[in-house]
Amino acid sequence: MKLVWSADTASKAYIDTVKSCQNFKESGLAELLSAMAAGWNSKLIVESWSYGGPIATSVGLAIAAHHTCGRHVCIVPDEWSRSGYVKAMHAAGIASTVVIVGEAEEVMEGLAGVDFLVVDSKRKDFARVIRFAKLNHKGAVLACKNACHKGFSGFRWHEVLQRGTRVVRSVLLPVGQGVDIAHIGAQGGGVGSKKSPSRWIKYTDQQSGEEHVFRD
C-alpha cells in the first residue's frame, strides 16, 4: 500500500476539529481520527452511528473529508437515528455528510473503495459493517471506537475481515473509551511484498495533556 502522509493536511484538520469540537464534552478521539483520515488523504470516509451516540467524531471526520476533497458517509440503522444524526450535525454546522439508512450488507455493497472506516463497538452490527466493507484495493485504515466496551472483548481483526485481507499492523490506544486501529495492506500483497514505511505519530490529549506516540 503506497500511502503518502501529509503532515500539513493532518495538522489543519486537527486544528479545525479542535475548534469545532471545543463545546463537546468528549475525549480527543475526534481530533485524532480527523488528523489520521486527513493525513492519509482519505477520499471515502465511512462511519457507523446509532441514535444517542457522541457526534464529535462525526464532525472530525467531516472536517477531514473537507480537507481531502473527499466524501464522508455515515451509516445509521433506522430513520429515528437518521433524524437525530442530521439534527446534531446541522447544530454543529456540518451539512455535507451523506447519511444512509440500512443493514450493513446492503449499505456497504454500494460503498466501494473505502479508505477510512470508523465503527462503534457498542453497535451490535459493528463486526458486520467491517466484514462487508469494500475497502480500497490500495489499502485502508480501520478504527473501532469504545474498545474498552464489554461487547468488544475478544475482538480480533482477522476474525471479522474477509478472507485474504492483510492486516499490516494494528494498535490499541487509550484514547476516549479505547480505540483499536488497523492498517490494511494492498490487495494481492503477499508475504514477500514490501510494506509501506512506518511513521511515528504523536497525539496530545487536549483534556489531560497526556502525549501518546504510536507507530502507524
Coordinates of N, CA and C in Angstrom, one line a residue:
M1 N 0.8 -1.2 0.0 CA 0.0 0.0 0.0 C 0.9 1.2 0.0
K2 N 0.8 2.0 -1.0 CA 1.6 3.2 -1.1 C 0.8 4.4 -0.6
L3 N 1.2 4.8 0.6 CA 0.5 5.9 1.3 C 1.4 7.1 1.4
V4 N 0.9 8.2 1.2 CA 1.8 9.4 1.3 C 1.2 10.3 2.4
W5 N 1.9 10.3 3.5 CA 1.4 11.0 4.7 C 1.6 12.5 4.5
S6 N 0.6 13.3 4.7 CA 0.7 14.8 4.6 C 0.5 15.4 6.0
A7 N 1.6 15.8 6.6 CA 1.6 16.3 8.0 C 0.8 17.7 8.0
D8 N 0.9 18.4 6.9 CA 0.3 19.7 6.8 C -1.3 19.5 6.8
T9 N -1.7 18.6 6.0 CA -3.2 18.4 5.9 C -3.7 17.8 7.2
A10 N -3.0 16.9 7.8 CA -3.4 16.4 9.1 C -3.4 17.5 10.2
S11 N -2.4 18.3 10.2 CA -2.4 19.4 11.2 C -3.6 20.4 11.0
K12 N -3.9 20.7 9.8 CA -5.0 21.6 9.5 C -6.4 21.0 10.0
A13 N -6.6 19.7 9.7 CA -7.8 19.0 10.1 C -7.9 18.9 11.6
Y14 N -6.7 18.7 12.2 CA -6.7 18.6 13.7 C -7.1 19.9 14.3
I15 N -6.5 21.0 13.9 CA -6.8 22.3 14.4 C -8.3 22.7 14.2
D16 N -8.8 22.4 13.0 CA -10.2 22.8 12.7 C -11.1 21.9 13.6
T17 N -10.8 20.7 13.8 CA -11.6 19.8 14.7 C -11.6 20.3 16.1
V18 N -10.4 20.7 16.6 CA -10.3 21.2 18.0 C -11.3 22.4 18.1
K19 N -11.3 23.3 17.2 CA -12.1 24.5 17.2 C -13.6 24.1 17.2
S20 N -13.9 23.2 16.3 CA -15.3 22.8 16.1 C -15.9 22.0 17.2
C21 N -15.0 21.2 17.9 CA -15.5 20.3 19.0 C -15.2 20.8 20.4
Q22 N -14.8 22.0 20.5 CA -14.4 22.5 21.8 C -15.6 22.6 22.8
N23 N -16.8 22.6 22.3 CA -18.0 22.6 23.1 C -18.5 21.2 23.5
F24 N -18.0 20.2 22.9 CA -18.4 18.8 23.2 C -17.6 18.3 24.3
K25 N -18.3 17.8 25.3 CA -17.6 17.2 26.5 C -17.2 15.8 26.2
E26 N -16.3 15.6 25.3 CA -15.8 14.3 24.9 C -14.3 14.3 24.9
S27 N -13.8 13.1 24.7 CA -12.3 13.0 24.7 C -11.8 13.5 23.3
G28 N -10.5 13.5 23.2 CA -9.9 14.0 21.9 C -9.9 13.0 20.8
L29 N -10.7 11.9 20.9 CA -10.7 10.9 19.8 C -11.1 11.6 18.5
A30 N -12.0 12.5 18.5 CA -12.4 13.2 17.2 C -11.2 13.8 16.5
E31 N -10.3 14.5 17.3 CA -9.2 15.1 16.7 C -8.2 14.1 16.1
L32 N -8.0 13.0 16.9 CA -7.0 12.0 16.4 C -7.5 11.4 15.1
L33 N -8.7 11.0 15.0 CA -9.2 10.3 13.8 C -9.3 11.3 12.7
S34 N -9.7 12.5 12.9 CA -9.7 13.5 11.9 C -8.3 13.7 11.3
A35 N -7.3 13.9 12.1 CA -5.9 14.1 11.6 C -5.5 12.9 10.8
M36 N -5.8 11.7 11.3 CA -5.4 10.5 10.6 C -6.0 10.4 9.2
A37 N -7.3 10.6 9.2 CA -8.1 10.5 7.9 C -7.6 11.5 6.9
A38 N -7.3 12.7 7.4 CA -6.8 13.8 6.5 C -5.4 13.5 6.1
G39 N -4.6 13.1 7.1 CA -3.2 12.9 6.8 C -2.9 11.9 5.7
W40 N -3.8 10.8 5.7 CA -3.6 9.8 4.7 C -4.4 10.1 3.4
N41 N -4.9 11.3 3.3 CA -5.6 11.7 2.1 C -6.8 10.8 1.7
S42 N -7.6 10.5 2.8 CA -8.7 9.6 2.5 C -9.8 10.2 1.7
K43 N -10.2 9.6 0.7 CA -11.3 10.1 -0.2 C -12.7 9.6 0.1
L44 N -12.8 8.4 0.7 CA -14.1 7.9 1.1 C -14.0 7.5 2.5
I45 N -14.5 8.3 3.4 CA -14.5 8.1 4.8 C -15.9 7.6 5.3
V46 N -16.0 6.4 5.9 CA -17.3 5.9 6.3 C -17.3 5.6 7.8
E47 N -18.4 5.9 8.4 CA -18.6 5.5 9.8 C -20.0 5.0 10.1
S48 N -20.1 4.4 11.2 CA -21.5 3.9 11.7 C -21.9 4.6 12.9
W49 N -23.2 4.9 13.1 CA -23.7 5.7 14.2 C -25.1 5.2 14.6
S50 N -25.4 5.3 15.9 CA -26.7 4.9 16.4 C -27.2 6.1 17.2
Y51 N -28.5 6.2 17.3 CA -29.2 7.3 18.0 C -28.6 7.5 19.4
G52 N -28.3 8.7 19.8 CA -27.8 9.0 21.1 C -26.3 8.9 21.2
G53 N -25.6 8.5 20.2 CA -24.2 8.4 20.3 C -23.5 9.8 20.2
P54 N -22.3 9.9 20.6 CA -21.5 11.1 20.5 C -21.4 11.5 19.1
I55 N -21.3 12.8 18.9 CA -21.3 13.4 17.5 C -19.9 14.0 17.1
A56 N -19.1 14.2 18.1 CA -17.8 14.8 17.8 C -16.9 14.1 16.8
T57 N -16.9 12.8 16.9 CA -16.1 12.0 15.9 C -16.6 12.3 14.5
S58 N -17.9 12.4 14.3 CA -18.5 12.6 13.0 C -18.1 14.0 12.5
V59 N -18.1 15.0 13.4 CA -17.7 16.3 13.0 C -16.2 16.3 12.5
G60 N -15.4 15.6 13.3 CA -14.0 15.5 12.9 C -13.8 14.8 11.5
L61 N -14.5 13.8 11.3 CA -14.4 13.1 10.0 C -14.9 13.9 8.8
A62 N -16.0 14.6 9.1 CA -16.5 15.5 8.0 C -15.4 16.6 7.7
I63 N -14.8 17.1 8.7 CA -13.7 18.1 8.5 C -12.6 17.5 7.7
A64 N -12.2 16.3 8.0 CA -11.1 15.6 7.3 C -11.5 15.5 5.8
A65 N -12.7 15.1 5.6 CA -13.2 14.9 4.2 C -13.1 16.2 3.4
H66 N -13.4 17.3 4.1 CA -13.3 18.6 3.5 C -11.9 19.0 3.1
H67 N -11.0 18.6 3.9 CA -9.6 18.9 3.6 C -9.0 18.0 2.5
T68 N -9.6 16.8 2.3 CA -9.1 15.9 1.3 C -9.9 16.0 0.0
C69 N -10.9 16.8 0.1 CA -11.9 16.9 -1.1 C -12.5 15.5 -1.3
G70 N -12.8 14.8 -0.2 CA -13.4 13.5 -0.2 C -14.8 13.5 0.2
R71 N -15.4 12.3 0.5 CA -16.7 12.1 0.9 C -16.8 11.5 2.3
H72 N -17.7 12.0 3.2 CA -17.9 11.5 4.5 C -19.3 10.9 4.5
V73 N -19.4 9.6 4.7 CA -20.7 8.9 4.7 C -20.9 8.2 6.1
C74 N -22.1 8.4 6.6 CA -22.5 7.8 7.9 C -23.6 6.8 7.7
I75 N -23.4 5.6 8.2 CA -24.4 4.6 8.2 C -25.2 4.6 9.5
V76 N -26.5 4.6 9.4 CA -27.4 4.6 10.6 C -28.4 3.5 10.4
P77 N -28.9 2.8 11.5 CA -29.7 1.7 11.4 C -31.2 2.0 11.1
D78 N -31.7 3.2 11.3 CA -33.1 3.4 11.1 C -33.3 4.9 10.9
E79 N -34.6 5.3 10.6 CA -34.9 6.7 10.3 C -34.8 7.5 11.6
W80 N -35.1 6.9 12.7 CA -35.0 7.7 14.0 C -33.6 8.1 14.2
S81 N -32.6 7.2 13.9 CA -31.2 7.6 14.1 C -30.8 8.6 13.0
R82 N -31.3 8.5 11.8 CA -31.0 9.4 10.7 C -31.4 10.8 11.1
S83 N -32.7 11.0 11.6 CA -33.2 12.3 12.0 C -32.4 12.9 13.1
G84 N -32.0 12.1 14.1 CA -31.2 12.6 15.2 C -29.8 13.0 14.8
Y85 N -29.2 12.2 13.9 CA -27.9 12.5 13.4 C -27.8 13.8 12.6
V86 N -28.8 13.9 11.7 CA -28.8 15.1 10.8 C -29.0 16.4 11.7
K87 N -29.9 16.3 12.7 CA -30.1 17.4 13.5 C -28.9 17.8 14.3
A88 N -28.2 16.8 14.8 CA -27.0 17.1 15.6 C -25.9 17.6 14.8
M89 N -25.7 17.1 13.5 CA -24.7 17.6 12.7 C -25.0 19.0 12.2
H90 N -26.2 19.3 11.9 CA -26.6 20.7 11.5 C -26.3 21.7 12.6
A91 N -26.6 21.2 13.9 CA -26.3 22.1 15.0 C -24.8 22.4 15.2
A92 N -24.0 21.4 14.7 CA -22.5 21.6 14.7 C -22.0 22.4 13.5
G93 N -22.9 22.7 12.6 CA -22.5 23.5 11.4 C -22.1 22.6 10.3
I94 N -22.4 21.3 10.3 CA -22.0 20.4 9.2 C -23.2 19.9 8.4
A95 N -23.2 20.1 7.1 CA -24.3 19.7 6.3 C -23.8 18.9 5.1
S96 N -22.6 18.5 5.0 CA -22.0 17.9 3.9 C -22.0 16.3 3.9
T97 N -22.3 15.8 5.1 CA -22.2 14.3 5.3 C -23.4 13.6 4.6
V98 N -23.1 12.5 3.9 CA -24.2 11.7 3.3 C -24.6 10.7 4.4
V99 N -25.9 10.6 4.6 CA -26.4 9.7 5.6 C -27.2 8.6 4.9
I100 N -26.9 7.3 5.2 CA -27.5 6.2 4.6 C -28.2 5.3 5.7
V101 N -29.4 4.9 5.5 CA -30.1 4.1 6.4 C -30.2 2.7 5.8
G102 N -29.8 1.7 6.6 CA -29.9 0.3 6.1 C -29.1 -0.7 6.9
E103 N -29.2 -2.0 6.5 CA -28.4 -3.0 7.1 C -27.0 -3.0 6.5
A104 N -26.0 -3.5 7.3 CA -24.6 -3.5 6.9 C -24.4 -4.1 5.5
E105 N -24.9 -5.3 5.2 CA -24.7 -5.9 3.9 C -25.1 -5.0 2.8
E106 N -26.3 -4.5 2.9 CA -26.9 -3.7 1.8 C -26.2 -2.4 1.6
V107 N -25.9 -1.7 2.7 CA -25.3 -0.4 2.6 C -23.9 -0.5 2.1
M108 N -23.1 -1.4 2.7 CA -21.7 -1.5 2.3 C -21.5 -1.9 0.8
E109 N -22.5 -2.6 0.3 CA -22.4 -3.1 -1.1 C -22.3 -1.9 -2.1
G110 N -22.9 -0.7 -1.7 CA -22.9 0.4 -2.6 C -21.7 1.4 -2.3
L111 N -20.8 1.0 -1.3 CA -19.8 1.9 -1.0 C -18.4 1.3 -1.3
A112 N -18.0 1.3 -2.5 CA -16.8 0.7 -2.9 C -15.6 1.6 -2.8
G113 N -14.5 1.1 -2.4 CA -13.2 1.9 -2.3 C -13.1 2.7 -1.0
V114 N -13.5 2.1 0.1 CA -13.4 2.7 1.4 C -12.0 2.9 1.8
D115 N -11.6 4.1 2.2 CA -10.2 4.4 2.6 C -10.1 4.4 4.1
F116 N -11.1 4.9 4.8 CA -11.1 5.1 6.2 C -12.4 4.7 6.8
L117 N -12.4 3.8 7.7 CA -13.7 3.3 8.3 C -13.6 3.3 9.8
V118 N -14.7 3.9 10.4 CA -14.8 4.0 11.8 C -16.1 3.4 12.3
V119 N -16.0 2.4 13.2 CA -17.2 1.8 13.7 C -17.2 1.9 15.2
D120 N -18.4 1.8 15.8 CA -18.6 1.9 17.2 C -18.9 0.5 17.7
S121 N -18.1 -0.1 18.6 CA -18.3 -1.5 19.1 C -19.6 -1.6 19.9
K122 N -20.2 -0.5 20.3 CA -21.4 -0.6 21.0 C -22.6 -0.9 20.1
R123 N -22.4 -0.7 18.8 CA -23.4 -1.1 17.8 C -23.3 -2.6 17.6
K124 N -24.5 -3.3 17.7 CA -24.5 -4.8 17.6 C -23.9 -5.3 16.3
D125 N -24.1 -4.5 15.2 CA -23.7 -4.9 13.9 C -22.3 -4.4 13.5
F126 N -21.5 -4.0 14.5 CA -20.2 -3.3 14.1 C -19.3 -4.3 13.4
A127 N -19.3 -5.6 13.8 CA -18.4 -6.5 13.1 C -18.9 -6.8 11.7
R128 N -20.2 -6.8 11.4 CA -20.7 -7.0 10.1 C -20.4 -5.8 9.2
V129 N -20.4 -4.6 9.7 CA -20.0 -3.4 8.9 C -18.6 -3.6 8.4
I130 N -17.7 -4.1 9.3 CA -16.3 -4.3 8.9 C -16.2 -5.4 7.9
R131 N -16.9 -6.5 8.1 CA -16.8 -7.7 7.2 C -17.3 -7.4 5.8
F132 N -18.3 -6.6 5.7 CA -18.9 -6.3 4.4 C -18.3 -5.1 3.7
A133 N -17.4 -4.4 4.4 CA -16.8 -3.2 3.8 C -16.0 -3.5 2.5
K134 N -16.2 -2.7 1.5 CA -15.4 -2.9 0.3 C -14.3 -1.9 0.3
L135 N -13.2 -2.3 0.8 CA -12.0 -1.5 1.0 C -11.3 -1.1 -0.3
N136 N -10.6 0.0 -0.2 CA -9.8 0.4 -1.4 C -8.7 -0.7 -1.6
H137 N -8.6 -1.1 -2.9 CA -7.6 -2.1 -3.2 C -6.2 -1.7 -2.9
K138 N -6.0 -0.4 -2.7 CA -4.6 0.0 -2.4 C -4.4 0.0 -0.9
G139 N -5.4 -0.3 -0.1 CA -5.3 -0.4 1.3 C -6.2 0.6 2.0
A140 N -6.3 0.5 3.4 CA -7.3 1.3 4.1 C -6.9 1.3 5.6
V141 N -7.5 2.2 6.3 CA -7.3 2.3 7.8 C -8.7 2.1 8.4
L142 N -8.7 1.2 9.4 CA -10.0 0.9 10.1 C -9.8 1.2 11.6
A143 N -10.9 1.7 12.2 CA -10.8 2.1 13.6 C -12.1 1.6 14.3
C144 N -12.0 1.0 15.5 CA -13.1 0.6 16.3 C -13.1 1.4 17.6
K145 N -14.1 2.2 17.8 CA -14.3 3.0 19.0 C -14.8 2.2 20.1
N146 N -14.7 2.7 21.3 CA -15.2 2.0 22.6 C -14.6 0.6 22.7
A147 N -13.3 0.5 22.5 CA -12.6 -0.8 22.6 C -12.6 -1.3 24.0
C148 N -12.9 -0.5 25.0 CA -13.0 -1.0 26.4 C -14.4 -1.5 26.7
H149 N -15.3 -1.4 25.8 CA -16.7 -1.8 26.0 C -16.7 -3.4 26.1
K150 N -17.5 -3.9 26.9 CA -17.5 -5.4 27.1 C -17.9 -6.1 25.9
G151 N -18.6 -5.5 25.0 CA -19.0 -6.1 23.7 C -17.8 -6.3 22.8
F152 N -16.7 -5.6 23.1 CA -15.5 -5.7 22.2 C -14.6 -6.7 22.7
S153 N -14.8 -7.3 23.9 CA -13.9 -8.3 24.5 C -13.7 -9.5 23.5
G154 N -12.5 -9.8 23.3 CA -12.2 -11.0 22.4 C -12.2 -10.6 21.0
F155 N -12.3 -9.4 20.6 CA -12.3 -9.0 19.2 C -10.9 -9.2 18.6
R156 N -10.9 -9.8 17.4 CA -9.7 -10.0 16.6 C -10.0 -9.5 15.2
W157 N -9.1 -8.7 14.6 CA -9.4 -8.2 13.3 C -9.5 -9.3 12.2
H158 N -8.6 -10.3 12.3 CA -8.6 -11.4 11.3 C -9.8 -12.2 11.3
E159 N -10.6 -12.2 12.4 CA -11.8 -13.0 12.6 C -13.0 -12.3 11.9
V160 N -12.9 -11.0 11.7 CA -14.1 -10.3 11.1 C -13.9 -9.8 9.7
L161 N -12.6 -9.7 9.3 CA -12.3 -9.2 8.0 C -12.5 -10.4 6.9
Q162 N -12.7 -10.0 5.7 CA -12.9 -11.0 4.7 C -11.6 -11.8 4.4
R163 N -11.7 -13.0 4.0 CA -10.5 -13.8 3.8 C -9.6 -13.2 2.7
G164 N -8.4 -13.2 3.0 CA -7.4 -12.6 2.1 C -7.0 -11.2 2.5
T165 N -7.8 -10.6 3.4 CA -7.4 -9.2 3.8 C -6.2 -9.2 4.7
R166 N -5.3 -8.4 4.4 CA -4.0 -8.4 5.1 C -3.9 -7.3 6.1
V167 N -3.8 -7.6 7.4 CA -3.5 -6.6 8.4 C -2.1 -6.3 8.6
V168 N -1.6 -5.2 8.1 CA -0.2 -4.9 8.1 C 0.3 -4.6 9.6
R169 N -0.5 -3.9 10.3 CA -0.2 -3.6 11.7 C -1.5 -3.1 12.4
S170 N -1.6 -3.2 13.7 CA -2.7 -2.7 14.5 C -2.2 -2.2 15.8
V171 N -3.0 -1.3 16.4 CA -2.6 -0.7 17.7 C -3.8 -0.4 18.5
L172 N -3.8 -0.6 19.8 CA -4.9 -0.3 20.7 C -4.4 0.9 21.5
L173 N -5.2 2.1 21.3 CA -4.8 3.3 22.0 C -5.7 3.7 23.1
P174 N -5.2 4.2 24.2 CA -6.1 4.6 25.4 C -6.6 6.0 25.2
V175 N -7.3 6.2 24.1 CA -7.9 7.5 23.8 C -9.4 7.3 23.9
G176 N -10.1 8.2 24.6 CA -11.5 8.1 24.8 C -11.8 6.8 25.6
Q177 N -12.7 6.0 25.1 CA -13.0 4.7 25.8 C -12.2 3.6 25.1
G178 N -11.1 4.0 24.5 CA -10.3 3.0 23.8 C -10.6 2.9 22.3
V179 N -9.6 2.9 21.5 CA -9.8 2.8 20.0 C -8.7 1.8 19.4
D180 N -9.2 0.8 18.7 CA -8.4 -0.2 18.1 C -8.2 0.2 16.6
I181 N -7.0 0.4 16.1 CA -6.8 0.9 14.8 C -6.0 -0.1 14.0
A182 N -6.4 -0.4 12.8 CA -5.7 -1.4 11.9 C -5.4 -0.8 10.6
H183 N -4.2 -1.1 10.1 CA -3.8 -0.6 8.8 C -3.8 -1.8 7.9
I184 N -4.7 -1.8 6.9 CA -4.9 -2.9 5.9 C -4.1 -2.7 4.7
G185 N -3.4 -3.7 4.3 CA -2.4 -3.7 3.2 C -3.2 -3.8 1.8
A186 N -2.4 -3.5 0.8 CA -3.0 -3.6 -0.6 C -3.4 -5.0 -0.9
Q187 N -4.4 -5.1 -1.7 CA -4.9 -6.4 -2.2 C -3.8 -7.1 -3.0
G188 N -3.6 -8.4 -2.8 CA -2.6 -9.1 -3.6 C -1.2 -9.0 -3.1
G189 N -1.1 -8.3 -1.9 CA 0.3 -8.2 -1.3 C 0.6 -9.4 -0.5
G190 N 1.6 -10.2 -1.0 CA 1.9 -11.4 -0.3 C 2.9 -11.2 0.8
V191 N 3.4 -12.3 1.3 CA 4.3 -12.2 2.5 C 5.6 -11.5 2.1
G192 N 6.0 -11.7 0.9 CA 7.3 -11.1 0.5 C 7.1 -9.6 -0.1
S193 N 5.9 -9.1 -0.1 CA 5.7 -7.8 -0.6 C 6.2 -6.7 0.3
K194 N 6.6 -5.6 -0.2 CA 7.2 -4.5 0.6 C 6.0 -3.8 1.4
K195 N 6.3 -3.5 2.7 CA 5.3 -2.8 3.5 C 5.6 -1.3 3.3
S196 N 4.6 -0.5 3.5 CA 4.8 0.9 3.5 C 5.6 1.3 4.7
P197 N 6.4 2.3 4.6 CA 7.3 2.7 5.7 C 6.5 3.2 6.9
S198 N 6.9 2.7 8.1 CA 6.2 3.1 9.3 C 6.4 4.6 9.6
R199 N 5.5 5.2 10.3 CA 5.6 6.6 10.6 C 5.2 6.8 12.1
W200 N 5.9 7.6 12.8 CA 5.6 7.8 14.2 C 4.6 9.0 14.3
I201 N 3.5 8.8 14.9 CA 2.5 9.9 15.0 C 2.3 10.2 16.5
K202 N 2.4 11.5 16.8 CA 2.2 12.0 18.2 C 0.9 12.6 18.4
Y203 N 0.2 12.2 19.4 CA -1.2 12.8 19.7 C -1.2 13.3 21.1
T204 N -1.7 14.5 21.3 CA -1.8 15.1 22.6 C -3.2 15.2 23.0
D205 N -3.6 14.6 24.2 CA -5.0 14.7 24.6 C -5.2 16.1 25.2
Q206 N -6.2 16.8 24.6 CA -6.4 18.2 24.9 C -6.9 18.4 26.3
Q207 N -7.5 17.4 26.9 CA -8.1 17.5 28.3 C -7.1 17.2 29.3
S208 N -6.4 16.0 29.2 CA -5.4 15.6 30.2 C -4.0 16.1 30.0
G209 N -3.7 16.5 28.7 CA -2.4 17.0 28.4 C -1.4 15.8 28.2
E210 N -1.9 14.6 28.2 CA -1.0 13.4 28.0 C -0.7 13.3 26.6
E211 N 0.6 12.8 26.3 CA 1.0 12.6 24.9 C 1.0 11.1 24.7
H212 N 0.5 10.7 23.5 CA 0.6 9.3 23.1 C 1.3 9.3 21.8
V213 N 2.3 8.4 21.7 CA 3.1 8.3 20.5 C 3.0 6.9 20.0
F214 N 2.6 6.7 18.7 CA 2.5 5.3 18.2 C 3.0 5.3 16.8
R215 N 3.3 4.1 16.4 CA 3.7 3.9 15.0 C 2.6 3.4 14.2
D216 N 2.4 4.1 13.1 CA 1.3 3.6 12.1 C 1.8 2.7 11.1

